Amino acid sequence: MSDKISIVVPCKNEEACIELFYDAFVGVISTLPVEYELIFVDDGSTDRTLEIFRTLARRDASVRYISLSRNFGKEGAIYAGLKAATGNLVGLMDVDLQDPPELLREMYHGIKKEGYDCVGCRRTTREGESRVRSFFARAFYKIINRMSDADIVDGARDYRLMSRRMTDAILSMSEVDRFSKGLFGWVGFRTKWLEYRNIDRVAGSTKWSFRKLSKYAIDGIEDFSTAPLKINFFLSLLCMLGALGVLAAHIVFAATDARFHEFMELSPIFIAVLFVGALILFGMGVLGEYIAKILHEAKHRPVYLVKETEDDLKKVDRETREDTLQYR
Ligand code: UDP
Ligand code: MG
């Protein structure tokens, strides 16, 4: 049986890139001994993105598209595309050609010949990125890897090719707040990393502001770690130790030395404040634990909603054809 590769491409306002991407992609994929489908996801674009998808889908039967009812964010768009994919190998690519299509050959080889479940790409440099952004990005990867059990690789892009079983594993996680970088690491499976230098996007502009990236980072930590909720336990322990320390000092000084008069007067207040503080923080820690559990259970909303797909386009095209035939 020959292989079928499905490539999912999320797009938000990418009219300038889509055709350039399509040409470059077809140039590479047609050299591989595979069938393929290209699944574009229109993530609430307000420019000509959807029109370009329609044109490509009419021209090339391997092109499919899903247009979402609004902007659900790259993660939602990826999920929509992965769900629609029918290939036995499934990949993700950005449309701005920052993910070089030539690497697809090596990715395919890695899965077919070397037996990996996933071949992903890592950029080794952060050229073209501001220093502040690089600094925060690096710090983020250090922190999240320390705090969670998802193995998240610094510099890993979403660009990857996966086996069907890994794709199904990703799809089996139906949570709403999807932090793909974490999900890919969390499911495990053997992953090979290809390294390359950072490339600037061919056209258009990045969809990520610093504010959006910070939110993304914080979401990632919250989705894969409940450590922040446990800070209260740690603080309550500190308070308790403080209270015990002051109490011990009070007893020692009361027995041996009456010179610490002021301290003796105030120490009961210190003890009471620290002790009550410890109790409150402990209570909050317990609440935090339960909130963390609820957080994990409460994610039932759909991740995306579809407005139009290439099937709708074909139906409309067929109907217009029949109408014109009838009235001729
Ligand atoms: N993207 C998307 N929805 C969004 C934001 C981005 O589908 O809300 C797509 C975008 O069109 C592109 C990819 O995600 O194909 C990566 O976005 P971008 O190049 O802006 O990110 P960067 O490379 O700067 O991290
Ligand atoms: Mg980009």
mmCIF file of C-alpha atoms and ligand atoms in Angstrom, residues 10-12 14 43 71 73-74 94-96 98 157 201 206-208, ligand 1:
data_model
loop_
_atom_site.group_PDB
_atom_site.id
_atom_site.type_symbol
_atom_site.label_atom_id
_atom_site.label_comp_id
_atom_site.label_asym_id
_atom_site.label_seq_id
_atom_site.Cartn_x
_atom_site.Cartn_y
_atom_site.Cartn_z
ATOM 1 C CA PRO A 10 -3.133 26.838 9.621
ATOM 2 C CA CYS A 11 -3.546 30.292 8.081
ATOM 3 C CA LYS A 12 -4.691 33.597 9.428
ATOM 4 C CA GLU A 14 -1.970 34.945 4.784
ATOM 5 C CA ASP A 43 -8.495 30.572 11.060
ATOM 6 C CA ASN A 71 -10.307 33.074 14.813
ATOM 7 C CA GLY A 73 -5.993 30.600 17.406
ATOM 8 C CA LYS A 74 -3.314 28.462 15.798
ATOM 9 C CA ASP A 94 3.357 27.089 8.672
ATOM 10 C CA VAL A 95 2.375 28.818 5.473
ATOM 11 C CA ASP A 96 5.059 31.512 5.625
ATOM 12 C CA GLN A 98 9.668 29.413 7.707
ATOM 13 C CA ARG A 157 8.692 24.317 15.853
ATOM 14 C CA ARG A 201 8.914 34.524 6.708
ATOM 15 C CA THR A 206 3.981 37.575 12.254
ATOM 16 C CA LYS A 207 0.676 37.036 14.027
ATOM 17 C CA TRP A 208 2.277 36.977 17.460
HETATM 18 N N1 UDP B 1 -1.823 31.315 12.627
HETATM 19 C C1 UDP B 1 -3.133 30.859 12.754
HETATM 20 N N2 UDP B 1 -3.973 31.465 13.673
HETATM 21 C C2 UDP B 1 -3.526 32.464 14.497
HETATM 22 C C3 UDP B 1 -2.180 32.879 14.386
HETATM 23 C C4 UDP B 1 -1.362 32.281 13.454
HETATM 24 O O1 UDP B 1 -3.561 29.958 12.028
HETATM 25 O O2 UDP B 1 -4.336 32.962 15.291
HETATM 26 C C5 UDP B 1 -0.938 30.674 11.618
HETATM 27 C C6 UDP B 1 -0.259 31.650 10.673
HETATM 28 O O3 UDP B 1 -1.077 31.971 9.579
HETATM 29 C C7 UDP B 1 0.995 30.868 10.236
HETATM 30 C C8 UDP B 1 1.321 30.076 11.492
HETATM 31 O O4 UDP B 1 0.132 30.042 12.294
HETATM 32 O O5 UDP B 1 0.757 29.960 9.184
HETATM 33 C C9 UDP B 1 2.474 30.687 12.269
HETATM 34 O O6 UDP B 1 2.206 32.034 12.546
HETATM 35 P P1 UDP B 1 3.324 33.161 12.492
HETATM 36 O O7 UDP B 1 4.204 32.976 11.309
HETATM 37 O O8 UDP B 1 2.610 34.463 12.623
HETATM 38 O O9 UDP B 1 4.109 32.833 13.838
HETATM 39 P P2 UDP B 1 5.715 32.926 14.057
HETATM 40 O O10 UDP B 1 6.365 32.143 12.941
HETATM 41 O O11 UDP B 1 6.049 34.372 14.011
HETATM 42 O O12 UDP B 1 5.922 32.289 15.396
#
